[in-house]
PDB file of C-alpha atoms in Angstrom:
ATOM      1  CA  MET L   1       0.000   0.000   0.000  1.00 76.00           C
ATOM      2  CA  LYS L   2       2.879   2.366   0.783  1.00 77.00           C
ATOM      3  CA  LYS L   3       4.653   1.615  -2.504  1.00 80.00           C
ATOM      4  CA  ALA L   4       1.480   1.991  -4.570  1.00 78.00           C
ATOM      5  CA  GLY L   5       1.089   5.563  -3.340  1.00 77.00           C
ATOM      6  CA  GLU L   6      -1.731   7.981  -4.038  1.00 78.00           C
ATOM      7  CA  ASP L   7      -1.129   8.095  -7.796  1.00 81.00           C
ATOM      8  CA  SER L   8      -2.110   4.430  -8.320  1.00 83.00           C
ATOM      9  CA  PRO L   9      -5.249   3.569 -10.267  1.00 86.00           C
ATOM     10  CA  GLU L  10      -8.376   3.208  -8.142  1.00 85.00           C
ATOM     11  CA  TYR L  11      -8.713  -0.560  -8.787  1.00 85.00           C
ATOM     12  CA  ILE L  12      -5.207  -1.155  -7.362  1.00 85.00           C
ATOM     13  CA  THR L  13      -5.887   0.987  -4.296  1.00 84.00           C
ATOM     14  CA  LYS L  14      -9.221  -0.764  -3.742  1.00 85.00           C
ATOM     15  CA  GLY L  15      -7.664  -4.228  -4.230  1.00 87.00           C
ATOM     16  CA  LEU L  16      -4.862  -3.473  -1.781  1.00 88.00           C
ATOM     17  CA  GLY L  17      -7.406  -2.138   0.720  1.00 84.00           C
ATOM     18  CA  ASP L  18      -9.402  -5.384   0.425  1.00 84.00           C
ATOM     19  CA  ILE L  19      -6.253  -7.480   0.903  1.00 89.00           C
ATOM     20  CA  PHE L  20      -5.301  -5.443   3.967  1.00 85.00           C
ATOM     21  CA  SER L  21      -8.760  -5.651   5.600  1.00 80.00           C
ATOM     22  CA  GLN L  22      -9.045  -9.404   4.957  1.00 82.00           C
ATOM     23  CA  THR L  23      -5.539  -9.931   6.357  1.00 85.00           C
ATOM     24  CA  MET L  24      -6.542  -8.060   9.524  1.00 80.00           C
ATOM     25  CA  ARG L  25      -9.699 -10.192   9.730  1.00 74.00           C
ATOM     26  CA  VAL L  26      -7.647 -13.403   9.470  1.00 79.00           C
ATOM     27  CA  LYS L  27      -5.257 -12.055  12.121  1.00 79.00           C
ATOM     28  CA  SER L  28      -8.234 -11.456  14.429  1.00 72.00           C
ATOM     29  CA  ILE L  29      -9.640 -14.954  13.810  1.00 70.00           C
ATOM     30  CA  VAL L  30      -6.264 -16.587  14.512  1.00 75.00           C
ATOM     31  CA  ALA L  31      -5.855 -14.518  17.686  1.00 72.00           C
ATOM     32  CA  ASP L  32      -9.329 -15.621  18.856  1.00 66.00           C
ATOM     33  CA  LEU L  33      -8.548 -19.267  18.078  1.00 70.00           C
ATOM     34  CA  LEU L  34      -5.240 -19.092  19.945  1.00 68.00           C
ATOM     35  CA  GLU L  35      -6.834 -17.380  22.943  1.00 67.00           C
ATOM     36  CA  PHE L  36      -9.626 -19.952  23.009  1.00 64.00           C
ATOM     37  CA  ALA L  37      -7.249 -22.919  22.669  1.00 65.00           C
ATOM     38  CA  ARG L  38      -4.594 -21.611  25.062  1.00 69.00           C
ATOM     39  CA  GLY L  39      -6.822 -20.273  27.772  1.00 67.00           C
ATOM     40  CA  ARG L  40      -3.982 -19.621  30.231  1.00 77.00           C
ATOM     41  CA  GLU L  41      -4.593 -19.601  33.954  1.00 86.00           C
ATOM     42  CA  PRO L  42      -5.203 -16.156  35.484  1.00 90.00           C
ATOM     43  CA  HIS L  43      -2.469 -14.245  37.347  1.00 91.00           C
ATOM     44  CA  PHE L  44      -4.366 -12.595  40.187  1.00 95.00           C
ATOM     45  CA  MET L  45      -3.535  -9.094  41.386  1.00 95.00           C
ATOM     46  CA  ALA L  46      -5.412  -6.159  42.907  1.00 95.00           C
ATOM     47  CA  VAL L  47      -7.404  -4.361  40.194  1.00 94.00           C
ATOM     48  CA  GLU L  48      -9.356  -1.109  40.494  1.00 97.00           C
ATOM     49  CA  LEU L  49     -12.487  -1.830  38.482  1.00 97.00           C
ATOM     50  CA  ARG L  50     -13.452   1.669  37.241  1.00 96.00           C
ATOM     51  CA  GLY L  51      -9.968   2.237  35.788  1.00 96.00           C
ATOM     52  CA  LEU L  52      -9.982  -1.184  34.139  1.00 96.00           C
ATOM     53  CA  ILE L  53     -13.410  -0.572  32.556  1.00 96.00           C
ATOM     54  CA  ALA L  54     -12.392   2.908  31.363  1.00 95.00           C
ATOM     55  CA  GLY L  55      -9.175   1.437  29.909  1.00 94.00           C
ATOM     56  CA  ALA L  56     -11.096  -1.261  28.028  1.00 94.00           C
ATOM     57  CA  TYR L  57     -13.455   1.370  26.571  1.00 95.00           C
ATOM     58  CA  LYS L  58     -10.511   3.591  25.594  1.00 93.00           C
ATOM     59  CA  HIS L  59      -8.872   0.592  23.858  1.00 90.00           C
ATOM     60  CA  LEU L  60     -12.083   0.110  21.869  1.00 90.00           C
ATOM     61  CA  GLU L  61     -12.009   3.780  20.787  1.00 88.00           C
ATOM     62  CA  ASN L  62      -8.866   2.968  18.774  1.00 81.00           C
ATOM     63  CA  THR L  63     -10.763   0.518  16.560  1.00 82.00           C
ATOM     64  CA  LYS L  64     -14.399   1.693  16.537  1.00 87.00           C
ATOM     65  CA  ASN L  65     -16.243   4.979  16.140  1.00 87.00           C
ATOM     66  CA  LEU L  66     -17.875   5.614  19.530  1.00 91.00           C
ATOM     67  CA  THR L  67     -18.996   9.226  19.037  1.00 92.00           C
ATOM     68  CA  ASP L  68     -22.713   8.259  19.072  1.00 95.00           C
ATOM     69  CA  ILE L  69     -22.393   5.908  22.072  1.00 96.00           C
ATOM     70  CA  ALA L  70     -23.396   7.323  25.461  1.00 95.00           C
ATOM     71  CA  LEU L  71     -21.281   5.632  28.156  1.00 95.00           C
ATOM     72  CA  HIS L  72     -22.515   5.530  31.749  1.00 97.00           C
ATOM     73  CA  ILE L  73     -20.465   3.929  34.545  1.00 96.00           C
ATOM     74  CA  GLU L  74     -21.860   3.546  38.067  1.00 97.00           C
ATOM     75  CA  MET L  75     -19.914   2.036  40.984  1.00 96.00           C
ATOM     76  CA  LEU L  76     -21.245   1.267  44.467  1.00 96.00           C
ATOM     77  CA  PRO L  77     -19.034   2.052  46.343  1.00 95.00           C
ATOM     78  CA  GLU L  78     -17.191   4.553  44.106  1.00 95.00           C
ATOM     79  CA  GLU L  79     -13.969   2.539  44.227  1.00 95.00           C
ATOM     80  CA  ILE L  80     -14.146  -1.233  43.870  1.00 96.00           C
ATOM     81  CA  VAL L  81     -10.970  -3.301  44.092  1.00 95.00           C
ATOM     82  CA  LEU L  82     -10.973  -7.010  43.320  1.00 94.00           C
ATOM     83  CA  TYR L  83      -8.338  -9.640  42.650  1.00 95.00           C
ATOM     84  CA  ALA L  84      -8.259 -10.650  39.009  1.00 96.00           C
ATOM     85  CA  ASP L  85      -6.047 -11.038  35.953  1.00 93.00           C
ATOM     86  CA  THR L  86      -6.037  -7.484  34.575  1.00 94.00           C
ATOM     87  CA  GLU L  87      -5.386  -8.526  30.969  1.00 90.00           C
ATOM     88  CA  GLN L  88      -8.053 -11.218  30.943  1.00 93.00           C
ATOM     89  CA  ILE L  89     -10.783  -9.142  32.616  1.00 95.00           C
ATOM     90  CA  GLU L  90      -9.970  -6.238  30.289  1.00 94.00           C
ATOM     91  CA  GLN L  91     -10.455  -8.686  27.377  1.00 91.00           C
ATOM     92  CA  VAL L  92     -13.882  -9.601  28.809  1.00 95.00           C
ATOM     93  CA  PHE L  93     -14.972  -5.944  28.771  1.00 97.00           C
ATOM     94  CA  ILE L  94     -13.473  -5.237  25.335  1.00 94.00           C
ATOM     95  CA  ASN L  95     -15.422  -8.198  23.894  1.00 93.00           C
ATOM     96  CA  LEU L  96     -18.676  -7.211  25.630  1.00 96.00           C
ATOM     97  CA  PHE L  97     -18.349  -3.537  24.661  1.00 97.00           C
ATOM     98  CA  SER L  98     -17.437  -4.402  21.075  1.00 93.00           C
ATOM     99  CA  ASN L  99     -20.479  -6.674  20.731  1.00 93.00           C
ATOM    100  CA  ALA L 100     -22.725  -4.006  22.262  1.00 95.00           C
ATOM    101  CA  VAL L 101     -21.464  -1.294  19.896  1.00 95.00           C
ATOM    102  CA  GLU L 102     -21.979  -3.591  16.893  1.00 92.00           C
ATOM    103  CA  ALA L 103     -25.465  -4.588  18.096  1.00 93.00           C
ATOM    104  CA  MET L 104     -26.419  -0.906  18.427  1.00 95.00           C
ATOM    105  CA  ALA L 105     -24.930  -0.146  14.982  1.00 92.00           C
ATOM    106  CA  GLY L 106     -22.737   2.522  16.616  1.00 90.00           C
ATOM    107  CA  LYS L 107     -25.646   4.508  18.149  1.00 95.00           C
ATOM    108  CA  GLY L 108     -27.104   4.049  21.615  1.00 95.00           C
ATOM    109  CA  ALA L 109     -26.280   3.805  25.292  1.00 96.00           C
ATOM    110  CA  LEU L 110     -23.856   1.497  27.069  1.00 97.00           C
ATOM    111  CA  SER L 111     -24.337   1.285  30.843  1.00 97.00           C
ATOM    112  CA  ILE L 112     -22.012  -0.440  33.282  1.00 98.00           C
ATOM    113  CA  LYS L 113     -23.099  -0.822  36.886  1.00 98.00           C
ATOM    114  CA  ALA L 114     -20.907  -2.556  39.478  1.00 98.00           C
ATOM    115  CA  VAL L 115     -22.025  -3.287  43.032  1.00 98.00           C
ATOM    116  CA  GLU L 116     -20.113  -4.881  45.912  1.00 96.00           C
ATOM    117  CA  GLU L 117     -22.143  -7.609  47.599  1.00 91.00           C
ATOM    118  CA  ASP L 118     -20.402  -9.276  50.570  1.00 87.00           C
ATOM    119  CA  ASN L 119     -17.356 -11.030  49.059  1.00 93.00           C
ATOM    120  CA  ARG L 120     -18.466 -10.633  45.437  1.00 96.00           C
ATOM    121  CA  VAL L 121     -18.767  -7.930  42.812  1.00 97.00           C
ATOM    122  CA  LYS L 122     -21.779  -7.953  40.508  1.00 98.00           C
ATOM    123  CA  ILE L 123     -21.298  -6.119  37.196  1.00 98.00           C
ATOM    124  CA  ARG L 124     -24.081  -5.396  34.718  1.00 98.00           C
ATOM    125  CA  VAL L 125     -23.172  -4.411  31.137  1.00 98.00           C
ATOM    126  CA  ALA L 126     -26.311  -3.222  29.346  1.00 97.00           C
ATOM    127  CA  ASP L 127     -26.887  -1.890  25.826  1.00 97.00           C
ATOM    128  CA  THR L 128     -29.854  -0.354  24.031  1.00 96.00           C
ATOM    129  CA  GLY L 129     -29.491  -2.565  20.965  1.00 95.00           C
ATOM    130  CA  PRO L 130     -32.177  -4.698  19.316  1.00 95.00           C
ATOM    131  CA  GLY L 131     -31.847  -7.550  21.826  1.00 94.00           C
ATOM    132  CA  MET L 132     -31.662 -11.249  21.029  1.00 94.00           C
ATOM    133  CA  SER L 133     -34.110 -14.078  20.516  1.00 92.00           C
ATOM    134  CA  ARG L 134     -34.498 -16.786  23.153  1.00 91.00           C
ATOM    135  CA  ASP L 135     -32.699 -19.304  20.867  1.00 91.00           C
ATOM    136  CA  THR L 136     -29.714 -16.959  20.481  1.00 91.00           C
ATOM    137  CA  VAL L 137     -29.535 -16.330  24.250  1.00 92.00           C
ATOM    138  CA  GLU L 138     -29.416 -20.094  24.890  1.00 92.00           C
ATOM    139  CA  LYS L 139     -26.459 -20.576  22.486  1.00 92.00           C
ATOM    140  CA  ILE L 140     -24.592 -17.290  23.015  1.00 91.00           C
ATOM    141  CA  PHE L 141     -21.634 -18.745  24.966  1.00 91.00           C
ATOM    142  CA  GLU L 142     -21.139 -21.805  22.725  1.00 88.00           C
ATOM    143  CA  PRO L 143     -17.860 -21.858  20.770  1.00 82.00           C
ATOM    144  CA  PHE L 144     -18.273 -21.001  17.064  1.00 79.00           C
ATOM    145  CA  PHE L 145     -21.888 -19.819  17.483  1.00 80.00           C
ATOM    146  CA  THR L 146     -22.311 -16.417  15.838  1.00 81.00           C
ATOM    147  CA  THR L 147     -25.071 -14.215  14.469  1.00 78.00           C
ATOM    148  CA  LYS L 148     -22.601 -11.985  12.603  1.00 77.00           C
ATOM    149  CA  ASP L 149     -21.634 -12.369   8.947  1.00 70.00           C
ATOM    150  CA  LYS L 150     -17.936 -12.063   9.742  1.00 70.00           C
ATOM    151  CA  GLY L 151     -17.891 -13.352  13.330  1.00 72.00           C
ATOM    152  CA  THR L 152     -15.813 -16.266  14.586  1.00 71.00           C
ATOM    153  CA  GLY L 153     -18.195 -17.230  17.378  1.00 74.00           C
ATOM    154  CA  LEU L 154     -15.304 -17.244  19.844  1.00 81.00           C
ATOM    155  CA  GLY L 155     -15.563 -13.851  21.560  1.00 86.00           C
ATOM    156  CA  LEU L 156     -18.233 -14.797  24.105  1.00 92.00           C
ATOM    157  CA  ALA L 157     -16.850 -18.337  24.491  1.00 90.00           C
ATOM    158  CA  ILE L 158     -13.538 -16.721  25.518  1.00 89.00           C
ATOM    159  CA  VAL L 159     -15.413 -14.370  27.884  1.00 94.00           C
ATOM    160  CA  PHE L 160     -17.215 -17.351  29.448  1.00 94.00           C
ATOM    161  CA  ASN L 161     -13.932 -19.269  29.952  1.00 92.00           C
ATOM    162  CA  ILE L 162     -12.185 -16.266  31.534  1.00 92.00           C
ATOM    163  CA  ILE L 163     -15.054 -15.671  33.974  1.00 96.00           C
ATOM    164  CA  GLN L 164     -15.105 -19.370  34.925  1.00 94.00           C
ATOM    165  CA  LYS L 165     -11.337 -19.384  35.556  1.00 93.00           C
ATOM    166  CA  HIS L 166     -11.899 -16.429  37.895  1.00 95.00           C
ATOM    167  CA  ARG L 167     -14.451 -18.552  39.832  1.00 95.00           C
ATOM    168  CA  GLY L 168     -17.180 -16.250  38.578  1.00 96.00           C
ATOM    169  CA  GLU L 169     -20.448 -16.530  36.717  1.00 97.00           C
ATOM    170  CA  ILE L 170     -21.842 -14.784  33.645  1.00 98.00           C
ATOM    171  CA  THR L 171     -25.435 -14.757  32.483  1.00 97.00           C
ATOM    172  CA  VAL L 172     -27.368 -12.801  29.884  1.00 97.00           C
ATOM    173  CA  GLU L 173     -30.802 -11.206  29.865  1.00 96.00           C
ATOM    174  CA  SER L 174     -32.218 -10.102  26.542  1.00 95.00           C
ATOM    175  CA  THR L 175     -35.565  -9.490  24.924  1.00 87.00           C
ATOM    176  CA  GLU L 176     -35.952  -8.632  21.275  1.00 90.00           C
ATOM    177  CA  GLY L 177     -36.483  -4.899  20.915  1.00 89.00           C
ATOM    178  CA  THR L 178     -35.275  -3.901  24.399  1.00 89.00           C
ATOM    179  CA  GLY L 179     -31.507  -4.426  24.490  1.00 95.00           C
ATOM    180  CA  THR L 180     -29.214  -6.898  26.195  1.00 97.00           C
ATOM    181  CA  THR L 181     -27.647  -7.090  29.652  1.00 98.00           C
ATOM    182  CA  PHE L 182     -24.711  -9.307  30.611  1.00 98.00           C
ATOM    183  CA  ILE L 183     -24.457  -9.961  34.361  1.00 98.00           C
ATOM    184  CA  ILE L 184     -21.051 -10.939  35.733  1.00 98.00           C
ATOM    185  CA  SER L 185     -20.457 -12.035  39.317  1.00 97.00           C
ATOM    186  CA  LEU L 186     -16.822 -12.240  40.463  1.00 97.00           C
ATOM    187  CA  PRO L 187     -15.260 -12.992  43.853  1.00 96.00           C
ATOM    188  CA  LYS L 188     -13.438  -9.997  45.378  1.00 93.00           C
ATOM    189  CA  LYS L 189     -10.525 -12.130  46.562  1.00 89.00           C
ATOM    190  CA  ALA L 190      -8.300 -14.491  44.589  1.00 75.00           C
ATOM    191  CA  PRO L 191      -9.118 -18.229  44.988  1.00 71.00           C
TER     192      PRO L 191
END
């Protein structure tokens, strides 16, 4: 693409653009497959949840247009610290946020609410997208299940595995036409 320059015929520029985007897609698929197959054990450390969530959203800003997404984060108490693998939990939020943004077609509201309950933290990630059918909800965490044309069906399977390795739980509530909410429950302390 660099060598072709701006003076190249349009069909060459378009062809190179297609090659580049498909290469990036293959890279993403391979990364998902490796992450799913590897599934390394978590390295637990103290993590401040609001900062981690904000970091995951900021990471997403590098790859998606979020100008028409209203983000709302609520923490009770204001600062929640739990023991988790920072990289893996950040991956969970990046995957959930990315799916939400795609479901809302880049326009809507994304709400994250985290509440401390005894020795656990309950986190709700809700979007204002079109929601999902009951059949989709039942299969959503299965490897290779996807509703997207270019999806691998591994994103939520990876999320599910990470949450399980953290001794947590993840469920989903969704009704067609009213959006989707993922509910994550994680222990505050490392196992």
